[in-house]
mmCIF file with all atom_site columns, C-alpha atoms in Angstrom:
data_model
loop_
_atom_site.group_PDB
_atom_site.id
_atom_site.type_symbol
_atom_site.label_atom_id
_atom_site.label_alt_id
_atom_site.label_comp_id
_atom_site.label_asym_id
_atom_site.label_entity_id
_atom_site.label_seq_id
_atom_site.pdbx_PDB_ins_code
_atom_site.Cartn_x
_atom_site.Cartn_y
_atom_site.Cartn_z
_atom_site.occupancy
_atom_site.B_iso_or_equiv
_atom_site.pdbx_formal_charge
_atom_site.auth_seq_id
_atom_site.auth_comp_id
_atom_site.auth_asym_id
_atom_site.auth_atom_id
_atom_site.pdbx_PDB_model_num
ATOM 1   C CA . MET A 1 1   ? 42.464 31.983 -48.038 1.00 86.00 ? 1   MET A CA 1
ATOM 2   C CA . GLY A 1 2   ? 42.030 32.073 -44.362 1.00 89.00 ? 2   GLY A CA 1
ATOM 3   C CA . ALA A 1 3   ? 45.937 31.147 -43.985 1.00 95.00 ? 3   ALA A CA 1
ATOM 4   C CA . ASP A 1 4   ? 46.950 33.582 -46.510 1.00 94.00 ? 4   ASP A CA 1
ATOM 5   C CA . LEU A 1 5   ? 44.893 36.370 -45.550 1.00 93.00 ? 5   LEU A CA 1
ATOM 6   C CA . GLY A 1 6   ? 45.293 35.448 -42.066 1.00 95.00 ? 6   GLY A CA 1
ATOM 7   C CA . GLY A 1 7   ? 48.938 36.351 -42.770 1.00 96.00 ? 7   GLY A CA 1
ATOM 8   C CA . VAL A 1 8   ? 50.576 33.020 -41.914 1.00 98.00 ? 8   VAL A CA 1
ATOM 9   C CA . LYS A 1 9   ? 54.236 33.072 -42.505 1.00 97.00 ? 9   LYS A CA 1
ATOM 10  C CA . PRO A 1 10  ? 57.133 30.298 -42.080 1.00 98.00 ? 10  PRO A CA 1
ATOM 11  C CA . GLY A 1 11  ? 57.607 29.401 -38.496 1.00 97.00 ? 11  GLY A CA 1
ATOM 12  C CA . ASP A 1 12  ? 54.430 30.365 -37.242 1.00 98.00 ? 12  ASP A CA 1
ATOM 13  C CA . THR A 1 13  ? 52.153 28.345 -34.941 1.00 98.00 ? 13  THR A CA 1
ATOM 14  C CA . VAL A 1 14  ? 48.528 28.512 -36.070 1.00 98.00 ? 14  VAL A CA 1
ATOM 15  C CA . ALA A 1 15  ? 45.581 27.445 -34.346 1.00 98.00 ? 15  ALA A CA 1
ATOM 16  C CA . VAL A 1 16  ? 42.386 26.471 -36.525 1.00 98.00 ? 16  VAL A CA 1
ATOM 17  C CA . TRP A 1 17  ? 38.948 26.126 -34.715 1.00 97.00 ? 17  TRP A CA 1
ATOM 18  C CA . GLY A 1 18  ? 36.517 23.435 -36.894 1.00 96.00 ? 18  GLY A CA 1
ATOM 19  C CA . ALA A 1 19  ? 37.644 20.194 -38.419 1.00 96.00 ? 19  ALA A CA 1
ATOM 20  C CA . GLY A 1 20  ? 35.042 20.350 -41.098 1.00 95.00 ? 20  GLY A CA 1
ATOM 21  C CA . GLY A 1 21  ? 36.305 20.900 -44.726 1.00 95.00 ? 21  GLY A CA 1
ATOM 22  C CA . VAL A 1 22  ? 36.814 24.345 -44.290 1.00 94.00 ? 22  VAL A CA 1
ATOM 23  C CA . GLY A 1 23  ? 38.958 24.275 -41.225 1.00 96.00 ? 23  GLY A CA 1
ATOM 24  C CA . GLN A 1 24  ? 40.869 21.038 -42.641 1.00 97.00 ? 24  GLN A CA 1
ATOM 25  C CA . MET A 1 25  ? 42.138 23.154 -45.949 1.00 96.00 ? 25  MET A CA 1
ATOM 26  C CA . ALA A 1 26  ? 43.139 25.981 -43.635 1.00 96.00 ? 26  ALA A CA 1
ATOM 27  C CA . ALA A 1 27  ? 45.181 23.784 -41.627 1.00 98.00 ? 27  ALA A CA 1
ATOM 28  C CA . ARG A 1 28  ? 46.828 22.318 -44.775 1.00 97.00 ? 28  ARG A CA 1
ATOM 29  C CA . ALA A 1 29  ? 47.289 26.010 -46.248 1.00 97.00 ? 29  ALA A CA 1
ATOM 30  C CA . SER A 1 30  ? 48.961 26.964 -42.867 1.00 98.00 ? 30  SER A CA 1
ATOM 31  C CA . LEU A 1 31  ? 51.467 24.172 -43.404 1.00 98.00 ? 31  LEU A CA 1
ATOM 32  C CA . LEU A 1 32  ? 52.016 24.799 -47.122 1.00 97.00 ? 32  LEU A CA 1
ATOM 33  C CA . LEU A 1 33  ? 52.806 28.376 -46.367 1.00 97.00 ? 33  LEU A CA 1
ATOM 34  C CA . GLY A 1 34  ? 55.429 27.181 -43.881 1.00 97.00 ? 34  GLY A CA 1
ATOM 35  C CA . ALA A 1 35  ? 53.852 27.274 -40.232 1.00 98.00 ? 35  ALA A CA 1
ATOM 36  C CA . GLU A 1 36  ? 55.957 25.230 -38.019 1.00 97.00 ? 36  GLU A CA 1
ATOM 37  C CA . ARG A 1 37  ? 53.111 23.829 -35.989 1.00 97.00 ? 37  ARG A CA 1
ATOM 38  C CA . VAL A 1 38  ? 49.192 23.832 -36.583 1.00 98.00 ? 38  VAL A CA 1
ATOM 39  C CA . ILE A 1 39  ? 46.711 22.785 -34.390 1.00 98.00 ? 39  ILE A CA 1
ATOM 40  C CA . VAL A 1 40  ? 43.157 21.974 -34.966 1.00 98.00 ? 40  VAL A CA 1
ATOM 41  C CA . ILE A 1 41  ? 40.484 22.038 -32.365 1.00 98.00 ? 41  ILE A CA 1
ATOM 42  C CA . ASP A 1 42  ? 36.919 20.256 -32.723 1.00 97.00 ? 42  ASP A CA 1
ATOM 43  C CA . ARG A 1 43  ? 35.001 17.540 -30.934 1.00 95.00 ? 43  ARG A CA 1
ATOM 44  C CA . TYR A 1 44  ? 34.223 15.123 -33.879 1.00 94.00 ? 44  TYR A CA 1
ATOM 45  C CA . GLN A 1 45  ? 37.148 12.429 -33.411 1.00 94.00 ? 45  GLN A CA 1
ATOM 46  C CA . GLU A 1 46  ? 36.442 11.067 -37.013 1.00 94.00 ? 46  GLU A CA 1
ATOM 47  C CA . ARG A 1 47  ? 37.220 14.628 -38.482 1.00 96.00 ? 47  ARG A CA 1
ATOM 48  C CA . LEU A 1 48  ? 40.225 14.995 -35.617 1.00 97.00 ? 48  LEU A CA 1
ATOM 49  C CA . SER A 1 49  ? 41.383 11.739 -37.037 1.00 97.00 ? 49  SER A CA 1
ATOM 50  C CA . GLN A 1 50  ? 41.407 12.723 -40.848 1.00 97.00 ? 50  GLN A CA 1
ATOM 51  C CA . VAL A 1 51  ? 43.029 16.087 -39.835 1.00 98.00 ? 51  VAL A CA 1
ATOM 52  C CA . GLU A 1 52  ? 45.873 14.023 -38.255 1.00 97.00 ? 52  GLU A CA 1
ATOM 53  C CA . GLN A 1 53  ? 46.002 11.400 -40.984 1.00 97.00 ? 53  GLN A CA 1
ATOM 54  C CA . VAL A 1 54  ? 45.303 13.518 -44.288 1.00 97.00 ? 54  VAL A CA 1
ATOM 55  C CA . ILE A 1 55  ? 46.219 17.110 -43.324 1.00 97.00 ? 55  ILE A CA 1
ATOM 56  C CA . GLY A 1 56  ? 49.193 16.301 -41.202 1.00 96.00 ? 56  GLY A CA 1
ATOM 57  C CA . ALA A 1 57  ? 48.229 19.032 -38.312 1.00 98.00 ? 57  ALA A CA 1
ATOM 58  C CA . GLU A 1 58  ? 47.915 18.390 -34.660 1.00 98.00 ? 58  GLU A CA 1
ATOM 59  C CA . THR A 1 59  ? 44.641 18.147 -32.957 1.00 98.00 ? 59  THR A CA 1
ATOM 60  C CA . MET A 1 60  ? 42.766 18.996 -29.912 1.00 98.00 ? 60  MET A CA 1
ATOM 61  C CA . ASN A 1 61  ? 39.366 17.872 -28.741 1.00 97.00 ? 61  ASN A CA 1
ATOM 62  C CA . TYR A 1 62  ? 37.858 20.658 -26.654 1.00 95.00 ? 62  TYR A CA 1
ATOM 63  C CA . GLU A 1 63  ? 35.624 18.326 -24.821 1.00 94.00 ? 63  GLU A CA 1
ATOM 64  C CA . THR A 1 64  ? 38.660 16.571 -23.092 1.00 95.00 ? 64  THR A CA 1
ATOM 65  C CA . SER A 1 65  ? 41.140 19.445 -23.176 1.00 94.00 ? 65  SER A CA 1
ATOM 66  C CA . GLU A 1 66  ? 41.419 22.980 -21.812 1.00 95.00 ? 66  GLU A CA 1
ATOM 67  C CA . VAL A 1 67  ? 41.660 24.807 -25.029 1.00 96.00 ? 67  VAL A CA 1
ATOM 68  C CA . LEU A 1 68  ? 43.183 28.016 -23.751 1.00 97.00 ? 68  LEU A CA 1
ATOM 69  C CA . PRO A 1 69  ? 45.728 26.703 -21.082 1.00 97.00 ? 69  PRO A CA 1
ATOM 70  C CA . GLU A 1 70  ? 46.893 24.028 -23.462 1.00 97.00 ? 70  GLU A CA 1
ATOM 71  C CA . LEU A 1 71  ? 47.418 26.407 -26.134 1.00 98.00 ? 71  LEU A CA 1
ATOM 72  C CA . ARG A 1 72  ? 49.343 28.870 -24.101 1.00 97.00 ? 72  ARG A CA 1
ATOM 73  C CA . GLU A 1 73  ? 51.523 25.748 -22.855 1.00 97.00 ? 73  GLU A CA 1
ATOM 74  C CA . LEU A 1 74  ? 52.248 24.316 -26.294 1.00 96.00 ? 74  LEU A CA 1
ATOM 75  C CA . THR A 1 75  ? 53.479 28.091 -27.337 1.00 97.00 ? 75  THR A CA 1
ATOM 76  C CA . GLY A 1 76  ? 55.306 28.691 -24.585 1.00 95.00 ? 76  GLY A CA 1
ATOM 77  C CA . GLY A 1 77  ? 52.719 30.989 -22.723 1.00 96.00 ? 77  GLY A CA 1
ATOM 78  C CA . ARG A 1 78  ? 52.530 33.262 -25.853 1.00 96.00 ? 78  ARG A CA 1
ATOM 79  C CA . GLY A 1 79  ? 49.517 31.824 -27.849 1.00 98.00 ? 79  GLY A CA 1
ATOM 80  C CA . PRO A 1 80  ? 49.231 31.038 -31.639 1.00 98.00 ? 80  PRO A CA 1
ATOM 81  C CA . ASP A 1 81  ? 50.794 33.388 -34.060 1.00 98.00 ? 81  ASP A CA 1
ATOM 82  C CA . VAL A 1 82  ? 47.583 33.085 -36.120 1.00 98.00 ? 82  VAL A CA 1
ATOM 83  C CA . CYS A 1 83  ? 43.995 32.006 -35.181 1.00 98.00 ? 83  CYS A CA 1
ATOM 84  C CA . ILE A 1 84  ? 41.662 30.880 -37.603 1.00 98.00 ? 84  ILE A CA 1
ATOM 85  C CA . GLU A 1 85  ? 38.016 30.592 -36.882 1.00 97.00 ? 85  GLU A CA 1
ATOM 86  C CA . ALA A 1 86  ? 36.365 27.816 -39.370 1.00 96.00 ? 86  ALA A CA 1
ATOM 87  C CA . VAL A 1 87  ? 33.378 27.313 -37.455 1.00 94.00 ? 87  VAL A CA 1
ATOM 88  C CA . GLY A 1 88  ? 30.825 30.297 -37.878 1.00 89.00 ? 88  GLY A CA 1
ATOM 89  C CA . MET A 1 89  ? 27.444 31.199 -36.559 1.00 85.00 ? 89  MET A CA 1
ATOM 90  C CA . GLU A 1 90  ? 26.586 27.591 -35.350 1.00 82.00 ? 90  GLU A CA 1
ATOM 91  C CA . ALA A 1 91  ? 29.320 27.191 -33.052 1.00 84.00 ? 91  ALA A CA 1
ATOM 92  C CA . HIS A 1 92  ? 29.050 24.892 -30.226 1.00 82.00 ? 92  HIS A CA 1
ATOM 93  C CA . HIS A 1 93  ? 31.077 24.855 -26.951 1.00 78.00 ? 93  HIS A CA 1
ATOM 94  C CA . ASP A 1 94  ? 30.592 23.081 -23.602 1.00 77.00 ? 94  ASP A CA 1
ATOM 95  C CA . GLY A 1 95  ? 30.942 26.310 -21.324 1.00 75.00 ? 95  GLY A CA 1
ATOM 96  C CA . PRO A 1 96  ? 28.276 28.685 -19.867 1.00 78.00 ? 96  PRO A CA 1
ATOM 97  C CA . ASP A 1 97  ? 28.730 30.999 -22.802 1.00 77.00 ? 97  ASP A CA 1
ATOM 98  C CA . PHE A 1 98  ? 27.034 28.583 -25.278 1.00 78.00 ? 98  PHE A CA 1
ATOM 99  C CA . ALA A 1 99  ? 24.020 28.346 -22.881 1.00 78.00 ? 99  ALA A CA 1
ATOM 100 C CA . TYR A 1 100 ? 24.066 32.232 -22.969 1.00 80.00 ? 100 TYR A CA 1
ATOM 101 C CA . ASP A 1 101 ? 24.379 32.512 -26.762 1.00 80.00 ? 101 ASP A CA 1
ATOM 102 C CA . GLN A 1 102 ? 21.665 30.012 -27.457 1.00 79.00 ? 102 GLN A CA 1
ATOM 103 C CA . LEU A 1 103 ? 19.223 31.665 -25.096 1.00 82.00 ? 103 LEU A CA 1
ATOM 104 C CA . LYS A 1 104 ? 20.067 35.017 -26.863 1.00 82.00 ? 104 LYS A CA 1
ATOM 105 C CA . GLN A 1 105 ? 19.148 33.385 -30.044 1.00 80.00 ? 105 GLN A CA 1
ATOM 106 C CA . GLN A 1 106 ? 15.983 31.869 -29.019 1.00 82.00 ? 106 GLN A CA 1
ATOM 107 C CA . LEU A 1 107 ? 15.015 35.310 -27.488 1.00 79.00 ? 107 LEU A CA 1
ATOM 108 C CA . ARG A 1 108 ? 15.994 36.684 -31.042 1.00 82.00 ? 108 ARG A CA 1
ATOM 109 C CA . LEU A 1 109 ? 18.375 39.299 -28.967 1.00 77.00 ? 109 LEU A CA 1
ATOM 110 C CA . GLN A 1 110 ? 21.112 38.077 -31.501 1.00 83.00 ? 110 GLN A CA 1
ATOM 111 C CA . THR A 1 111 ? 21.489 35.813 -34.886 1.00 86.00 ? 111 THR A CA 1
ATOM 112 C CA . ASP A 1 112 ? 24.966 33.842 -34.053 1.00 87.00 ? 112 ASP A CA 1
ATOM 113 C CA . ARG A 1 113 ? 26.912 32.243 -31.684 1.00 86.00 ? 113 ARG A CA 1
ATOM 114 C CA . PRO A 1 114 ? 30.508 33.581 -31.699 1.00 89.00 ? 114 PRO A CA 1
ATOM 115 C CA . THR A 1 115 ? 32.082 31.086 -29.303 1.00 91.00 ? 115 THR A CA 1
ATOM 116 C CA . ALA A 1 116 ? 34.766 29.795 -31.462 1.00 94.00 ? 116 ALA A CA 1
ATOM 117 C CA . VAL A 1 117 ? 35.586 33.846 -32.381 1.00 95.00 ? 117 VAL A CA 1
ATOM 118 C CA . ARG A 1 118 ? 35.854 34.674 -28.476 1.00 94.00 ? 118 ARG A CA 1
ATOM 119 C CA . GLU A 1 119 ? 38.023 31.675 -27.874 1.00 96.00 ? 119 GLU A CA 1
ATOM 120 C CA . ALA A 1 120 ? 40.466 32.683 -30.693 1.00 97.00 ? 120 ALA A CA 1
ATOM 121 C CA . ILE A 1 121 ? 40.532 36.416 -29.738 1.00 98.00 ? 121 ILE A CA 1
ATOM 122 C CA . PHE A 1 122 ? 41.483 35.321 -26.117 1.00 97.00 ? 122 PHE A CA 1
ATOM 123 C CA . ALA A 1 123 ? 43.987 32.620 -27.673 1.00 98.00 ? 123 ALA A CA 1
ATOM 124 C CA . ALA A 1 124 ? 46.069 34.653 -29.981 1.00 98.00 ? 124 ALA A CA 1
ATOM 125 C CA . ARG A 1 125 ? 49.200 36.135 -28.711 1.00 98.00 ? 125 ARG A CA 1
ATOM 126 C CA . LYS A 1 126 ? 50.011 39.979 -28.515 1.00 98.00 ? 126 LYS A CA 1
ATOM 127 C CA . GLY A 1 127 ? 50.443 41.474 -31.853 1.00 98.00 ? 127 GLY A CA 1
ATOM 128 C CA . GLY A 1 128 ? 48.885 38.117 -33.350 1.00 98.00 ? 128 GLY A CA 1
ATOM 129 C CA . SER A 1 129 ? 46.142 37.831 -35.891 1.00 98.00 ? 129 SER A CA 1
ATOM 130 C CA . VAL A 1 130 ? 42.664 36.481 -35.989 1.00 98.00 ? 130 VAL A CA 1
ATOM 131 C CA . PHE A 1 131 ? 41.003 35.576 -39.378 1.00 97.00 ? 131 PHE A CA 1
ATOM 132 C CA . VAL A 1 132 ? 37.268 34.870 -39.200 1.00 96.00 ? 132 VAL A CA 1
ATOM 133 C CA . LEU A 1 133 ? 36.857 32.230 -42.099 1.00 94.00 ? 133 LEU A CA 1
ATOM 134 C CA . GLY A 1 134 ? 33.565 30.764 -40.530 1.00 92.00 ? 134 GLY A CA 1
ATOM 135 C CA . VAL A 1 135 ? 30.269 31.965 -41.970 1.00 89.00 ? 135 VAL A CA 1
ATOM 136 C CA . PHE A 1 136 ? 28.212 34.581 -39.928 1.00 90.00 ? 136 PHE A CA 1
ATOM 137 C CA . GLY A 1 137 ? 24.977 36.277 -40.971 1.00 88.00 ? 137 GLY A CA 1
ATOM 138 C CA . GLY A 1 138 ? 24.260 39.076 -38.239 1.00 88.00 ? 138 GLY A CA 1
ATOM 139 C CA . PHE A 1 139 ? 24.618 40.189 -34.883 1.00 88.00 ? 139 PHE A CA 1
ATOM 140 C CA . VAL A 1 140 ? 26.330 38.806 -31.941 1.00 87.00 ? 140 VAL A CA 1
ATOM 141 C CA . ASP A 1 141 ? 26.921 39.714 -28.241 1.00 84.00 ? 141 ASP A CA 1
ATOM 142 C CA . LYS A 1 142 ? 29.678 40.099 -25.590 1.00 87.00 ? 142 LYS A CA 1
ATOM 143 C CA . PHE A 1 143 ? 32.280 40.641 -28.227 1.00 91.00 ? 143 PHE A CA 1
ATOM 144 C CA . PRO A 1 144 ? 35.553 40.930 -26.666 1.00 94.00 ? 144 PRO A CA 1
ATOM 145 C CA . LEU A 1 145 ? 36.741 44.259 -28.432 1.00 95.00 ? 145 LEU A CA 1
ATOM 146 C CA . GLY A 1 146 ? 38.897 44.986 -25.287 1.00 96.00 ? 146 GLY A CA 1
ATOM 147 C CA . PRO A 1 147 ? 41.264 42.260 -25.913 1.00 96.00 ? 147 PRO A CA 1
ATOM 148 C CA . ILE A 1 148 ? 41.705 42.891 -29.372 1.00 97.00 ? 148 ILE A CA 1
ATOM 149 C CA . MET A 1 149 ? 42.616 46.364 -28.535 1.00 97.00 ? 149 MET A CA 1
ATOM 150 C CA . ASN A 1 150 ? 45.026 45.615 -25.584 1.00 97.00 ? 150 ASN A CA 1
ATOM 151 C CA . LYS A 1 151 ? 46.808 43.033 -27.154 1.00 98.00 ? 151 LYS A CA 1
ATOM 152 C CA . GLY A 1 152 ? 47.269 44.807 -30.538 1.00 98.00 ? 152 GLY A CA 1
ATOM 153 C CA . LEU A 1 153 ? 45.611 41.753 -32.609 1.00 98.00 ? 153 LEU A CA 1
ATOM 154 C CA . THR A 1 154 ? 44.854 42.148 -36.366 1.00 97.00 ? 154 THR A CA 1
ATOM 155 C CA . LEU A 1 155 ? 41.218 40.939 -37.036 1.00 97.00 ? 155 LEU A CA 1
ATOM 156 C CA . ARG A 1 156 ? 40.341 40.152 -40.408 1.00 96.00 ? 156 ARG A CA 1
ATOM 157 C CA . SER A 1 157 ? 37.553 38.231 -42.374 1.00 94.00 ? 157 SER A CA 1
ATOM 158 C CA . ALA A 1 158 ? 36.264 37.518 -45.972 1.00 89.00 ? 158 ALA A CA 1
ATOM 159 C CA . GLN A 1 159 ? 34.175 35.620 -48.084 1.00 84.00 ? 159 GLN A CA 1
ATOM 160 C CA . GLN A 1 160 ? 35.631 33.137 -50.585 1.00 81.00 ? 160 GLN A CA 1
ATOM 161 C CA . HIS A 1 161 ? 37.756 34.733 -53.455 1.00 85.00 ? 161 HIS A CA 1
ATOM 162 C CA . GLY A 1 162 ? 37.337 32.055 -56.046 1.00 84.00 ? 162 GLY A CA 1
ATOM 163 C CA . HIS A 1 163 ? 38.754 34.025 -59.162 1.00 89.00 ? 163 HIS A CA 1
ATOM 164 C CA . ARG A 1 164 ? 41.810 34.653 -57.059 1.00 90.00 ? 164 ARG A CA 1
ATOM 165 C CA . TYR A 1 165 ? 42.608 31.241 -55.112 1.00 90.00 ? 165 TYR A CA 1
ATOM 166 C CA . ILE A 1 166 ? 41.101 28.588 -57.604 1.00 92.00 ? 166 ILE A CA 1
ATOM 167 C CA . PRO A 1 167 ? 44.032 28.641 -60.172 1.00 94.00 ? 167 PRO A CA 1
ATOM 168 C CA . MET A 1 168 ? 46.695 28.162 -57.632 1.00 93.00 ? 168 MET A CA 1
ATOM 169 C CA . LEU A 1 169 ? 44.475 25.466 -55.438 1.00 92.00 ? 169 LEU A CA 1
ATOM 170 C CA . LEU A 1 170 ? 44.005 23.589 -58.838 1.00 94.00 ? 170 LEU A CA 1
ATOM 171 C CA . GLU A 1 171 ? 47.593 23.490 -59.249 1.00 95.00 ? 171 GLU A CA 1
ATOM 172 C CA . ARG A 1 172 ? 48.492 22.317 -55.928 1.00 95.00 ? 172 ARG A CA 1
ATOM 173 C CA . MET A 1 173 ? 45.817 19.705 -56.080 1.00 95.00 ? 173 MET A CA 1
ATOM 174 C CA . ALA A 1 174 ? 47.655 18.500 -59.525 1.00 96.00 ? 174 ALA A CA 1
ATOM 175 C CA . ARG A 1 175 ? 51.013 18.219 -57.263 1.00 96.00 ? 175 ARG A CA 1
ATOM 176 C CA . ASP A 1 176 ? 49.035 16.370 -54.553 1.00 94.00 ? 176 ASP A CA 1
ATOM 177 C CA . GLU A 1 177 ? 50.190 19.170 -52.089 1.00 95.00 ? 177 GLU A CA 1
ATOM 178 C CA . LEU A 1 178 ? 46.314 19.567 -51.325 1.00 93.00 ? 178 LEU A CA 1
ATOM 179 C CA . VAL A 1 179 ? 43.992 16.417 -51.063 1.00 94.00 ? 179 VAL A CA 1
ATOM 180 C CA . THR A 1 180 ? 40.368 16.802 -50.735 1.00 94.00 ? 180 THR A CA 1
ATOM 181 C CA . GLU A 1 181 ? 39.020 13.404 -51.371 1.00 94.00 ? 181 GLU A CA 1
ATOM 182 C CA . HIS A 1 182 ? 38.802 12.153 -48.073 1.00 95.00 ? 182 HIS A CA 1
ATOM 183 C CA . LEU A 1 183 ? 36.134 14.927 -47.300 1.00 95.00 ? 183 LEU A CA 1
ATOM 184 C CA . ALA A 1 184 ? 33.550 13.556 -49.758 1.00 94.00 ? 184 ALA A CA 1
ATOM 185 C CA . THR A 1 185 ? 32.619 11.118 -46.791 1.00 94.00 ? 185 THR A CA 1
ATOM 186 C CA . HIS A 1 186 ? 29.293 10.559 -48.427 1.00 94.00 ? 186 HIS A CA 1
ATOM 187 C CA . ILE A 1 187 ? 28.438 10.044 -52.191 1.00 95.00 ? 187 ILE A CA 1
ATOM 188 C CA . LEU A 1 188 ? 24.915 9.323  -52.579 1.00 95.00 ? 188 LEU A CA 1
ATOM 189 C CA . PRO A 1 189 ? 22.325 9.518  -55.780 1.00 95.00 ? 189 PRO A CA 1
ATOM 190 C CA . LEU A 1 190 ? 20.584 12.937 -56.099 1.00 94.00 ? 190 LEU A CA 1
ATOM 191 C CA . ASP A 1 191 ? 17.213 11.660 -55.007 1.00 93.00 ? 191 ASP A CA 1
ATOM 192 C CA . GLN A 1 192 ? 18.743 11.314 -51.657 1.00 94.00 ? 192 GLN A CA 1
ATOM 193 C CA . GLY A 1 193 ? 19.605 14.947 -51.389 1.00 93.00 ? 193 GLY A CA 1
ATOM 194 C CA . PRO A 1 194 ? 17.508 15.671 -48.165 1.00 94.00 ? 194 PRO A CA 1
ATOM 195 C CA . GLN A 1 195 ? 18.885 13.044 -46.404 1.00 94.00 ? 195 GLN A CA 1
ATOM 196 C CA . GLY A 1 196 ? 22.392 13.793 -46.991 1.00 94.00 ? 196 GLY A CA 1
ATOM 197 C CA . TYR A 1 197 ? 21.753 17.456 -46.127 1.00 92.00 ? 197 TYR A CA 1
ATOM 198 C CA . GLY A 1 198 ? 20.510 16.318 -43.002 1.00 93.00 ? 198 GLY A CA 1
ATOM 199 C CA . MET A 1 199 ? 23.660 14.026 -42.274 1.00 92.00 ? 199 MET A CA 1
ATOM 200 C CA . PHE A 1 200 ? 25.590 16.994 -43.040 1.00 91.00 ? 200 PHE A CA 1
ATOM 201 C CA . LYS A 1 201 ? 23.712 19.676 -41.002 1.00 86.00 ? 201 LYS A CA 1
ATOM 202 C CA . GLU A 1 202 ? 23.350 17.180 -38.011 1.00 87.00 ? 202 GLU A CA 1
ATOM 203 C CA . LYS A 1 203 ? 27.016 15.869 -38.482 1.00 87.00 ? 203 LYS A CA 1
ATOM 204 C CA . THR A 1 204 ? 25.997 12.432 -38.118 1.00 88.00 ? 204 THR A CA 1
ATOM 205 C CA . ASP A 1 205 ? 27.435 9.080  -39.452 1.00 89.00 ? 205 ASP A CA 1
ATOM 206 C CA . GLY A 1 206 ? 30.627 10.647 -39.532 1.00 90.00 ? 206 GLY A CA 1
ATOM 207 C CA . CYS A 1 207 ? 29.591 12.974 -42.469 1.00 93.00 ? 207 CYS A CA 1
ATOM 208 C CA . VAL A 1 208 ? 31.909 15.753 -43.351 1.00 93.00 ? 208 VAL A CA 1
ATOM 209 C CA . ARG A 1 209 ? 30.790 16.564 -46.754 1.00 93.00 ? 209 ARG A CA 1
ATOM 210 C CA . ALA A 1 210 ? 27.754 14.733 -48.720 1.00 94.00 ? 210 ALA A CA 1
ATOM 211 C CA . VAL A 1 211 ? 28.236 14.726 -52.556 1.00 94.00 ? 211 VAL A CA 1
ATOM 212 C CA . PHE A 1 212 ? 25.322 13.646 -54.861 1.00 94.00 ? 212 PHE A CA 1
ATOM 213 C CA . GLN A 1 213 ? 25.679 12.035 -58.320 1.00 90.00 ? 213 GLN A CA 1
ATOM 214 C CA . PRO A 1 214 ? 22.839 12.608 -60.726 1.00 87.00 ? 214 PRO A CA 1
#
């Protein structure tokens, strides 16, 4: 959905923030729509390895890379055609804006941390598009409206449109164009639900998705 509504076209360069289940599927969808290059940005090496081995996209670890300069270098100074934010309200970053967002949250002056959205807006090429696929719940601060206007960006977002996309997704899965089994990193009995949710929330033990069997 993020790739489709984000306007990914054949030959595009796409950057995806977040290598969880949502980000991986957005990256794979971008490739299926003809993107020439897809770069997924995260800090968890086990997730980045899944992206490389299963999804077939490039990766970037933001703890060891300067994301904005490297994206510009990879795109000849232009920036990605489409930037997809697949992190949401609990975005992490190693820069000062992360501490700023955390403090604002603790003081109840904002509800969400828009770190990845900001970076996607700054990264996108002039005339490009930014699609917000991550979940947000309320208000954010320091939103870069000026760069959106000055670069002529298209900014879109949406909730999941199941009735529209699921039939097509199931067809692609039947043709092995879309693989999801690797996302179920932890298969647990139902009575271990709290432990599984804790691993998913804290991203411990390499957890991408916990699946529970009754």
